Coordinates of C-alpha atoms and ligand atoms in Angstrom, one line a residue:
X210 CA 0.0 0.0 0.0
X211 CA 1.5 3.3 -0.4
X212 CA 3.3 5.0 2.5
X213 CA 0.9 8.3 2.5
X214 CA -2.4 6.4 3.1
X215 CA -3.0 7.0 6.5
X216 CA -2.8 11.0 6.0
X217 CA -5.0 11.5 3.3
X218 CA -8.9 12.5 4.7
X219 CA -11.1 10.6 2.7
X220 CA -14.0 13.3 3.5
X221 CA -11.5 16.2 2.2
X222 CA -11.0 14.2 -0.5
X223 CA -14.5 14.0 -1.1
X224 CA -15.4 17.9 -0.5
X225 CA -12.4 19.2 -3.3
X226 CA -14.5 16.6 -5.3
X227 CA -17.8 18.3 -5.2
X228 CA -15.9 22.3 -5.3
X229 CA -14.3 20.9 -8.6
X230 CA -18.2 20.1 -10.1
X231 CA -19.7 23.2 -8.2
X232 CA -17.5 25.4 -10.1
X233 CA -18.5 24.0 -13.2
X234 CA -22.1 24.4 -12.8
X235 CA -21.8 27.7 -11.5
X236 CA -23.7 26.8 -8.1
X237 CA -24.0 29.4 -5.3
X238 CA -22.5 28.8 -1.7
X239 CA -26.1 28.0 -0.2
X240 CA -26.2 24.9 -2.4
X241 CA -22.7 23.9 -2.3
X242 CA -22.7 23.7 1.5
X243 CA -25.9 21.3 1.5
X244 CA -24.2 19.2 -1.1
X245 CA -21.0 19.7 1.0
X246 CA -22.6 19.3 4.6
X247 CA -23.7 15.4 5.9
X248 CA -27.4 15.8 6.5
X249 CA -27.3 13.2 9.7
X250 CA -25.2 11.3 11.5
X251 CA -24.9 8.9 14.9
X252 CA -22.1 7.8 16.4
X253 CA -22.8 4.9 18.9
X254 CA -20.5 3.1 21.4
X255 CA -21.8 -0.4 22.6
X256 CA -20.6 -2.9 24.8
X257 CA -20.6 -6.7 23.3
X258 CA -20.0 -9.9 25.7
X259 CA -16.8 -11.6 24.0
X260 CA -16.7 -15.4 24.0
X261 CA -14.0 -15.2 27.2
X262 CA -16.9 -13.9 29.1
X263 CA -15.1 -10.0 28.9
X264 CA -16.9 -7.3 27.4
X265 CA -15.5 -4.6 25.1
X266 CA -16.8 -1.3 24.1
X267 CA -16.9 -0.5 20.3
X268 CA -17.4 2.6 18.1
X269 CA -20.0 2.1 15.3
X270 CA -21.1 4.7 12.9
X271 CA -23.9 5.8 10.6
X272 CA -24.4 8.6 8.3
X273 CA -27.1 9.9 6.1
X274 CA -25.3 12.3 3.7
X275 CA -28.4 13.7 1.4
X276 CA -31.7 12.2 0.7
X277 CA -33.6 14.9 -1.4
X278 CA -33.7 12.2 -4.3
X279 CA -35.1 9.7 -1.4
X280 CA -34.0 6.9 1.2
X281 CA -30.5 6.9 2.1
X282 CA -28.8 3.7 0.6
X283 CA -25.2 2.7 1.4
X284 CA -23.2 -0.3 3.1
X285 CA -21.6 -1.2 6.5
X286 CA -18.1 -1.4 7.1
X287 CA -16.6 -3.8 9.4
X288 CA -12.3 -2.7 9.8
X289 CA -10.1 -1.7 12.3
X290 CA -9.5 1.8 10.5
X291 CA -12.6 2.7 10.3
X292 CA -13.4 6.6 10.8
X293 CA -16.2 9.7 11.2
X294 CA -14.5 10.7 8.3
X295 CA -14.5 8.0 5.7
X296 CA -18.0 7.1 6.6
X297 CA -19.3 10.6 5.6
X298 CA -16.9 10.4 2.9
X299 CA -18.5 6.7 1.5
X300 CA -21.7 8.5 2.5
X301 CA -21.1 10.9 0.0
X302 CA -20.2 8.7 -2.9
X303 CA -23.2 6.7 -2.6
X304 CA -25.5 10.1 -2.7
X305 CA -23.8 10.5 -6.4
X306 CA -23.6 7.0 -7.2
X307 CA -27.2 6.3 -6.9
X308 CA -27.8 9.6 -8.9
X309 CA -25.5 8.7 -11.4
X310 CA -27.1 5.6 -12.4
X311 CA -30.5 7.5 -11.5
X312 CA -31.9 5.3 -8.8
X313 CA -34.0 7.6 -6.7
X314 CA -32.2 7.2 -3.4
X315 CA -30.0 9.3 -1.3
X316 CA -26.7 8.3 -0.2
X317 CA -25.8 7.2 3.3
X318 CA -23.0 4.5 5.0
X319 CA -21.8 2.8 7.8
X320 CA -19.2 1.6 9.2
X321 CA -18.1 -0.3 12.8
X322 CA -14.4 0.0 14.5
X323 CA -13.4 -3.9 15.1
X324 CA -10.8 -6.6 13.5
X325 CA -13.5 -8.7 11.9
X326 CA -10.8 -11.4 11.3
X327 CA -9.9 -11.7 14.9
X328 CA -13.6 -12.4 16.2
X329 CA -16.1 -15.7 15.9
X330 CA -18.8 -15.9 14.5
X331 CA -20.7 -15.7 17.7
X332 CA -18.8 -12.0 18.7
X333 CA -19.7 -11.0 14.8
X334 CA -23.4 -12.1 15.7
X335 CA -23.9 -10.3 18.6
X336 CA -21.9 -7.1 17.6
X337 CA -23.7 -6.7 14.6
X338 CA -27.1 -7.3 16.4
X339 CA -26.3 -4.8 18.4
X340 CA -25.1 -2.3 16.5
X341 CA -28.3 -3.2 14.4
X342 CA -30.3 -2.3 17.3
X343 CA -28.0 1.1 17.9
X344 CA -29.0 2.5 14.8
X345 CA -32.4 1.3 14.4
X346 CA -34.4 4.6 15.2
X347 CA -32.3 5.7 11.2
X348 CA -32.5 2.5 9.1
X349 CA -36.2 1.1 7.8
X350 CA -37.2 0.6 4.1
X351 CA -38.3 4.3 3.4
X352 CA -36.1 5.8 5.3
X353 CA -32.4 4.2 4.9
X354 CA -31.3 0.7 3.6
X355 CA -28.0 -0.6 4.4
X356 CA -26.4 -3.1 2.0
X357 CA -22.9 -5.3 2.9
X358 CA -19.3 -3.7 2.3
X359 CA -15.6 -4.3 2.9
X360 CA -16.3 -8.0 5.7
X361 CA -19.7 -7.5 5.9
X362 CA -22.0 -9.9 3.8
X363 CA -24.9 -12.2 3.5
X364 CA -24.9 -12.9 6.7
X365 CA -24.8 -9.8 8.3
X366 CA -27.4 -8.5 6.4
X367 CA -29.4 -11.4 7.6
X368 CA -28.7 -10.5 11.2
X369 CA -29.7 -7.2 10.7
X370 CA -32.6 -7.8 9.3
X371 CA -34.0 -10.2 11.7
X372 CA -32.9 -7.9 14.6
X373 CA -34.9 -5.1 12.7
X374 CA -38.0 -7.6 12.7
X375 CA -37.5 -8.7 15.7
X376 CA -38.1 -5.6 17.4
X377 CA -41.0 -4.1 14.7
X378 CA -43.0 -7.7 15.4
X379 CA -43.0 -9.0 11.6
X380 CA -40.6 -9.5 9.2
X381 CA -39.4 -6.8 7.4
X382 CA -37.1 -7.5 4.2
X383 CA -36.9 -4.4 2.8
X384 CA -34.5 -3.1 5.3
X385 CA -31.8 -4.1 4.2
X386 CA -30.5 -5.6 0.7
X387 CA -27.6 -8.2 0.3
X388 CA -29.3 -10.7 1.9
X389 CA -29.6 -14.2 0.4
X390 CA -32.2 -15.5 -1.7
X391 CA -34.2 -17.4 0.9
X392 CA -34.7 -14.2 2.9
X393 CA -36.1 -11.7 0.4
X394 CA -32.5 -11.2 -1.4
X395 CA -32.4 -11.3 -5.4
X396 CA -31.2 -13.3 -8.2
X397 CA -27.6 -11.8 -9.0
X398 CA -26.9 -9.2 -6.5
X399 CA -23.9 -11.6 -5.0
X400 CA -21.9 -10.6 -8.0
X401 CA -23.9 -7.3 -9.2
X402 CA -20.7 -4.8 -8.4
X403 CA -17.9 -7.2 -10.3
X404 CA -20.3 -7.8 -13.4
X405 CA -21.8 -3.8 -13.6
X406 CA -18.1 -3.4 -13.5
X407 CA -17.3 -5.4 -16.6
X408 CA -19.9 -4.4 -18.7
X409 CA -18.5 -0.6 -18.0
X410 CA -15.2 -2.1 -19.1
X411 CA -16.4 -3.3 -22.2
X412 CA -18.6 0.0 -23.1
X413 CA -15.6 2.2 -22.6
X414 CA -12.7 -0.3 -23.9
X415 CA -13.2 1.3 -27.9
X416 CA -13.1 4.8 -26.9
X417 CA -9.8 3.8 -25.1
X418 CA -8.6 2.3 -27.9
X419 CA -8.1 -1.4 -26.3
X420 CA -9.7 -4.4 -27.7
X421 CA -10.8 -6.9 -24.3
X422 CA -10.1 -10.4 -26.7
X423 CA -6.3 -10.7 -25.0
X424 CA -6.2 -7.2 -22.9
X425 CA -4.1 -7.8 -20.4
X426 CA -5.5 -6.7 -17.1
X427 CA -4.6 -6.3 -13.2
X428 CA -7.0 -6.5 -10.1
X429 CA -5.9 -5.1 -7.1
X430 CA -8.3 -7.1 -4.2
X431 CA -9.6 -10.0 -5.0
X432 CA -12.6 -10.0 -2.6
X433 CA -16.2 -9.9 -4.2
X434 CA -16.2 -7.1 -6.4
X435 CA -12.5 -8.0 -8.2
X436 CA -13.1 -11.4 -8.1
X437 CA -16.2 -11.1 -10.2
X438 CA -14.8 -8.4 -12.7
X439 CA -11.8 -10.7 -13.1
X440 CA -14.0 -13.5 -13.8
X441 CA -16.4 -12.1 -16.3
X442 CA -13.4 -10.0 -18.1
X443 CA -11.6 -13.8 -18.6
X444 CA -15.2 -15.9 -19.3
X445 CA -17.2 -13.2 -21.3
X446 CA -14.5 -10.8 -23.4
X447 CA -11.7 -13.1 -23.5
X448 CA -9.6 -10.8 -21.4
X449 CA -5.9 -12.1 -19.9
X450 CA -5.9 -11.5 -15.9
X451 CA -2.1 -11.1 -15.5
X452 CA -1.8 -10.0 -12.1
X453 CA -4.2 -10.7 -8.8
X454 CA -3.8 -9.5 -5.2
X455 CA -5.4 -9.4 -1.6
X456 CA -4.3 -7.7 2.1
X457 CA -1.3 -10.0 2.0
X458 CA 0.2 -9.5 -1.2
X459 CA -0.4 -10.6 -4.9
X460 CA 0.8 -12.4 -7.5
X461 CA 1.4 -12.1 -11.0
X462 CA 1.9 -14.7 -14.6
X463 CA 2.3 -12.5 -17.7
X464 CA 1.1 -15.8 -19.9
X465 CA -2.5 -15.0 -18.0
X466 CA -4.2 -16.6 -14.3
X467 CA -7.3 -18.3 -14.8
X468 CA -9.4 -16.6 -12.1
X469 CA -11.6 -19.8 -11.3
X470 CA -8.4 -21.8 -10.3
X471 CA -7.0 -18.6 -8.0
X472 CA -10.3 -18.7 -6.5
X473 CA -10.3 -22.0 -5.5
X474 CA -6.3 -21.7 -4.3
X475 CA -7.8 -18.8 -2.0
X476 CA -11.0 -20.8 -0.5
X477 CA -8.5 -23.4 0.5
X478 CA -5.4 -21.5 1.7
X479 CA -7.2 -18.1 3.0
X480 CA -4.7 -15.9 0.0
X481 CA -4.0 -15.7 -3.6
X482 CA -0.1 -16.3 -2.0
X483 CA 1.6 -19.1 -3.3
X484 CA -0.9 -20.2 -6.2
X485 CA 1.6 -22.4 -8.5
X486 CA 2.8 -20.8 -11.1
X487 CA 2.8 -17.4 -10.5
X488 CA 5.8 -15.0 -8.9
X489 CA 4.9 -13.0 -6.1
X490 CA 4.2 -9.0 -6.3
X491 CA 3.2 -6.1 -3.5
X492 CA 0.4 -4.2 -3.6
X493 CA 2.4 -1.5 -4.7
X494 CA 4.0 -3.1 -7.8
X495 CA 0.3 -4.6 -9.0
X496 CA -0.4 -0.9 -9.6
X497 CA 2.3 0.0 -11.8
X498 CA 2.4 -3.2 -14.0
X499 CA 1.9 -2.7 -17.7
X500 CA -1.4 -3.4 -18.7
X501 CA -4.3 -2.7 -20.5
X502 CA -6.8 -2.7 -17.7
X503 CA -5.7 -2.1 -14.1
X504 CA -8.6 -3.0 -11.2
X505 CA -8.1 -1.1 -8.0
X506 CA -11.2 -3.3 -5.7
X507 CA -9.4 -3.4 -2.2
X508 CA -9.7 -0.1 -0.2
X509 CA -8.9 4.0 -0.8
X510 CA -6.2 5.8 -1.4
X511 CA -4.1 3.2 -3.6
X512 CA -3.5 5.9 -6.4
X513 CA -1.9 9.1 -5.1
X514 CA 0.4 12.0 -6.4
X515 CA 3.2 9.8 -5.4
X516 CA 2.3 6.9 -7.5
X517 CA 0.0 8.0 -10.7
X518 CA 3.1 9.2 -12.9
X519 CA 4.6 5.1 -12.8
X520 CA 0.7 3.6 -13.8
X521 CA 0.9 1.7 -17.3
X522 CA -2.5 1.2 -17.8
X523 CA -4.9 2.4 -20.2
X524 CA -7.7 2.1 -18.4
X525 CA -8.1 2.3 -14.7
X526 CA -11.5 1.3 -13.4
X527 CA -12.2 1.8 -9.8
X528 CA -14.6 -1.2 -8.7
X529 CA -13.4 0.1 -4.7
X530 CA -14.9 3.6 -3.1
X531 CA -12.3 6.3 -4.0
X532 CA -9.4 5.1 -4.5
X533 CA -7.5 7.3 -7.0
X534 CA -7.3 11.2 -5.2
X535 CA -8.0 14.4 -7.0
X536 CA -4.4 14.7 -7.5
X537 CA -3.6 12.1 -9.0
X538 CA -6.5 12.2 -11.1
X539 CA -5.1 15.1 -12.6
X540 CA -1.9 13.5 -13.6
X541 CA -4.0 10.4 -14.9
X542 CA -6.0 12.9 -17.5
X543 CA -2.7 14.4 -18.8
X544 CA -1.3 10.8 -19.2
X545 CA -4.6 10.1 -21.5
X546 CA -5.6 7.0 -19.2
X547 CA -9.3 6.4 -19.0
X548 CA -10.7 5.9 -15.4
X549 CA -14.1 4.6 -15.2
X550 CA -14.5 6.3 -12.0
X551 CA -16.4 4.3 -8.7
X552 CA -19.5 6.0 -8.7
X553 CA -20.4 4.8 -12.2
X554 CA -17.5 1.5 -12.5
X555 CA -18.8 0.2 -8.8
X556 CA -22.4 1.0 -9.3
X557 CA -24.2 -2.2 -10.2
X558 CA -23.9 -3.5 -6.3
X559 CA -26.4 -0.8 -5.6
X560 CA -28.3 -0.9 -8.4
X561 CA -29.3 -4.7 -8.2
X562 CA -29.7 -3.8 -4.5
X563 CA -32.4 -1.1 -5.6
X564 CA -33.3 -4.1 -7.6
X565 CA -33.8 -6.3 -4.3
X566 CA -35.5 -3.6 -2.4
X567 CA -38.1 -3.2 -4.9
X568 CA -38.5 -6.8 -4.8
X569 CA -38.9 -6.9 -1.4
X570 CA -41.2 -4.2 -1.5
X571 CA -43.6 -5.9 -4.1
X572 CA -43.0 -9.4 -2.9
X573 CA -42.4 -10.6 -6.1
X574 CA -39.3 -12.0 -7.8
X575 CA -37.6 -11.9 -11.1
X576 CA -35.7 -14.2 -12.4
X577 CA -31.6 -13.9 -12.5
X578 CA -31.9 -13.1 -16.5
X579 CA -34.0 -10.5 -16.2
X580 CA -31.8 -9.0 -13.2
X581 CA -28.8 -9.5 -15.5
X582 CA -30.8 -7.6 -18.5
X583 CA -31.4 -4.9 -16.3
X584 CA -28.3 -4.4 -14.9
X585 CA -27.0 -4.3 -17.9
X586 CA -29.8 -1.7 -19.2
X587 CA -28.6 0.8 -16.7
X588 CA -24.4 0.5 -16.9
X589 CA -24.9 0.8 -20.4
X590 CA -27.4 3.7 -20.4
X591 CA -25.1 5.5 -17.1
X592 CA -21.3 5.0 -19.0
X593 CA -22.7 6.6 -21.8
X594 CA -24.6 9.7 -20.3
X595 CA -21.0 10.1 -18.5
X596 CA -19.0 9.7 -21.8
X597 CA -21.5 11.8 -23.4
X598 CA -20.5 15.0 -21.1
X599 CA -17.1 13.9 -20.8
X600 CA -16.9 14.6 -24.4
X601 CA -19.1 18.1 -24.9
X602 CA -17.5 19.3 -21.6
X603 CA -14.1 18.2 -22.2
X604 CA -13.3 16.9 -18.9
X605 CA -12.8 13.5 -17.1
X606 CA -14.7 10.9 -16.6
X607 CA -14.9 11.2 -12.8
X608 CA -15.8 15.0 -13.3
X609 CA -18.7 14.2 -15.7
X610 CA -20.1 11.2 -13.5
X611 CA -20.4 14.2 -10.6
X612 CA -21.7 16.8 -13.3
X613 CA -24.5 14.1 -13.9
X614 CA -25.2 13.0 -10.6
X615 CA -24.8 16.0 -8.7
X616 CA -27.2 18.1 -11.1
X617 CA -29.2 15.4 -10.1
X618 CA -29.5 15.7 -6.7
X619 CA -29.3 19.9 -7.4
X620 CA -32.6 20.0 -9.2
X621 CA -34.2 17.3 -6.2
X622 CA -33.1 20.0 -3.8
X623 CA -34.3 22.9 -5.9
X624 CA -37.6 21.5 -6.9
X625 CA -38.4 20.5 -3.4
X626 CA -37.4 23.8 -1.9
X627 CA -36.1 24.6 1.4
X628 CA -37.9 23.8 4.4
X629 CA -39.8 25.3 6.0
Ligands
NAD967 P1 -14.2 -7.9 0.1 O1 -13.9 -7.9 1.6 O2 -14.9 -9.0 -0.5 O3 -12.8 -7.8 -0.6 C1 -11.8 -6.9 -0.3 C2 -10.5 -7.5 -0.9 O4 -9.4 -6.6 -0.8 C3 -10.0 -8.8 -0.1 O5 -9.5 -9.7 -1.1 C4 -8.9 -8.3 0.7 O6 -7.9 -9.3 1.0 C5 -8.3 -7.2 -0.2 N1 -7.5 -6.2 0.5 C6 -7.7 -5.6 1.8 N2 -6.7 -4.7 2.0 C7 -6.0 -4.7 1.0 C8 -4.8 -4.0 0.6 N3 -4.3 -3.1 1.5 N4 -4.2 -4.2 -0.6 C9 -4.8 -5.1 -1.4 N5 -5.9 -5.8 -1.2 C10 -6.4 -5.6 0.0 O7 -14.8 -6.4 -0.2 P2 -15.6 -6.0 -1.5 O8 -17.0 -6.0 -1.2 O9 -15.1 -6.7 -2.7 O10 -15.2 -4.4 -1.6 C11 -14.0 -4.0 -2.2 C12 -14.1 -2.6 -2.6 O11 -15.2 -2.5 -3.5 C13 -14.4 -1.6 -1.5 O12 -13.8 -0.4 -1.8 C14 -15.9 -1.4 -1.5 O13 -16.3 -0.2 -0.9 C15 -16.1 -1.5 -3.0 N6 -17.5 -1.9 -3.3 C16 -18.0 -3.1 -3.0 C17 -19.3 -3.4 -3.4 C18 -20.0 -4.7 -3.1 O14 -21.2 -4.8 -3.5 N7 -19.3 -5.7 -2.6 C19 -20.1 -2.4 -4.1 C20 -19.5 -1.2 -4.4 C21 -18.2 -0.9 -4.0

């Protein structure tokens, strides 16, 4: 990972973000400081009973960032670095990811302080229920509907939702979406963000000038969202996966990984490490390879002003939350790479969660082909609204994902008015 992570404030990060769009649409100060300003947020500390009979506090968090285009959607976090600050800044980035792809939600997140990896299932039951509990008075299917995120999952979302039910008297699905199939959850969201991913990939790949049939490409965290991108890229467009990583390290084959094998290598061994074959490469060097398509899908912050100058690839599409920063944005627009930034690239998560909730809502379920159709419907439709201002505005990708989403969410706030 590179050295400077730990001083860059995701939230800042997020703010220079939406001044950079607000300039361009010539918006006054009162509307940049909503779209600037978290609408809501609760921070709770709650005790759980460890399985050594001790109990220890932890710090959870969730924030509702803007909801003029309606309920707050966004995930829960479960890491030890978790902050204030990157919540509201995921937060954010959901409010212009569900505009972007025009689902009409707001944008909220959560996230809880804690070393998933060092707990038992039993601790991961009863913290989540607990922290369920905590933030119960926000979440509820018109009002905010939390999905899984980096070592949350299926599971969790389970827990949740049952904790949520428990306490309303009935069973309410629609609180939450990620939840497996035999609970309310739908047909394809498991791999929705990885395969939303791809398909922006492909859309974008000839106005980048590479052709998919033998692009070499790298993924960077190869946890749900890489592993499905790098597994549709091989299967559906013939693409050559020459370099794979996760928190311990990656590894790299420039005569191409097949994704299914590394997958299996990882169920049984816990890391991509030591899958036969293959030499072994850091998490900084899986960055700078050159390749066609480079994947960051692991955490924020990967691509900095220290590191853009040394990235190969021609495209760079972000299936993880923010991980390139403004500044080295800048330098990866002069060096004519294409980012398919994470609003749009990491979108099809939430949509196919959107997809769940209405589901839920209806109480009737669609096949996974139809999901799939859909999905794809609305990545197609989104990258090319984005390339579409990219091109008459003459600016970045990321910059005309914002300009669509965030004019979005302006003319919500304008129509509605200001209350009271
Ligand atoms: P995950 O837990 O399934 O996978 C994360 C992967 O990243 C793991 O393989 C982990 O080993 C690896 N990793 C962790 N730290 C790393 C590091 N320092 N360097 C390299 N690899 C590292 O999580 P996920 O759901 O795939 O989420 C990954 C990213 O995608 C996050 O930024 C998340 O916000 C974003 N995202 C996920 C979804 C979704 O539906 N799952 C939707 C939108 C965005």
């Amino acid at each position: 990972m590179p050295a400077d992570t730990s001083t860059i404030n995701p939230f800042e990060t997020a703010r220079k973000q939406i001044d950079i769009v607000a300039d361009l649409l010539k918006l006054n100060g009162g509307t940049r400081e909503i779209l600037k300003s978290p609408k809501r947020e609760l921070t709770v500390n709650f005790p759980v009973r460890m399985d050594d009979g001790s109990y220890r506090v932890f710090q959870g968090h969730r924030v509702q960032y803007n909801m003029a285009r309606g309920p707050t959607k966004g995930g829960i976090r479960y890491h030890p670095q978790v902050t204030l600050d990157e919540v509201r800044a995921l937060a954010a980035w959901m409010t212009w990811k569900c505009a972007v792809v025009n689902l009409p939600y707001g944008g909220g997140k959560g996230g809880v302080v804690c070393d998933p990896k060092k707990m038992s299932q039993g601790e991961l039951e009863r913290l989540t229920r607990r922290y369920a509990l905590e933030i119960a008075p926000l979440i509820g299917p018109e009002m905010d509907i939390p999905a899984p995120d980096v070592y949350t999952d299926s599971q969790t979302m389970s827990w949740i939702m049952d904790t949520y039910s428990m306490m309303k008297g009935f069973s309410v699905p629609g609180v939450v979406t990620g939840k497996p199939i035999s609970l309310g959850g739908s047909e394809g969201r498991g791999e929705a963000t990885g395969r939303g991913c791809a398909y922006v990939i492909r859309e974008a790949a000839p106005h980048a000038g590479v052709s998919m049939k033998g692009a070499s490409v790298a993924v960077q965290g190869f946890g749900n969202a890489g592993s499905v991108t790098a597994k549709l890229l091989h299967d559906d467009q013939g693409a050559k996966i020459i370099a794979l990583s996760d928190s311990r390290g990656g590894i790299t084959n420039s005569a191409g990984l097949d994704p299914h094998k590394v997958e299996a290598h990882k169920a049984k061994t816990g890391t991509v490490l030591g899958f036969p074959g293959a030499k072994p490469i850091s998490n900084t060097e899986i960055l700078e390879l050159k390749c066609d398509v480079l994947v960051p899908a692991a955490l924020e912050n990967q691509i900095t002003a220290k590191n853009a100058s040394k990235i190969q690839a021609k495209i760079v599409a972000e299936a993880a939350n923010g991980p390139t920063t403004p500044e080295a944005d800048e330098v990866l627009f002069e060096k004519k790479i294409t980012v398919l930034p994470d609003i749009l690239a990491n979108a099809g998560g939430v949509t196919v969660s959107y997809f769940e909730w209405a589901q839920d809502i209806q109480g009737f379920f669609w096949p996974l082909a139809e999901v799939n159709q859909r999905l794809e419907r609305v990545m197609v439709h989104s990258y090319g609204e984005v390339h579409r201002v990219a091109t008459e505005r003459k600016v970045h990708n990321r910059t005309a994902a914002y300009v669509v989403a965030i004019q979005r969410v302006v003319d919500a706030i304008k129509i509605r008015g200001i209350f009271p």
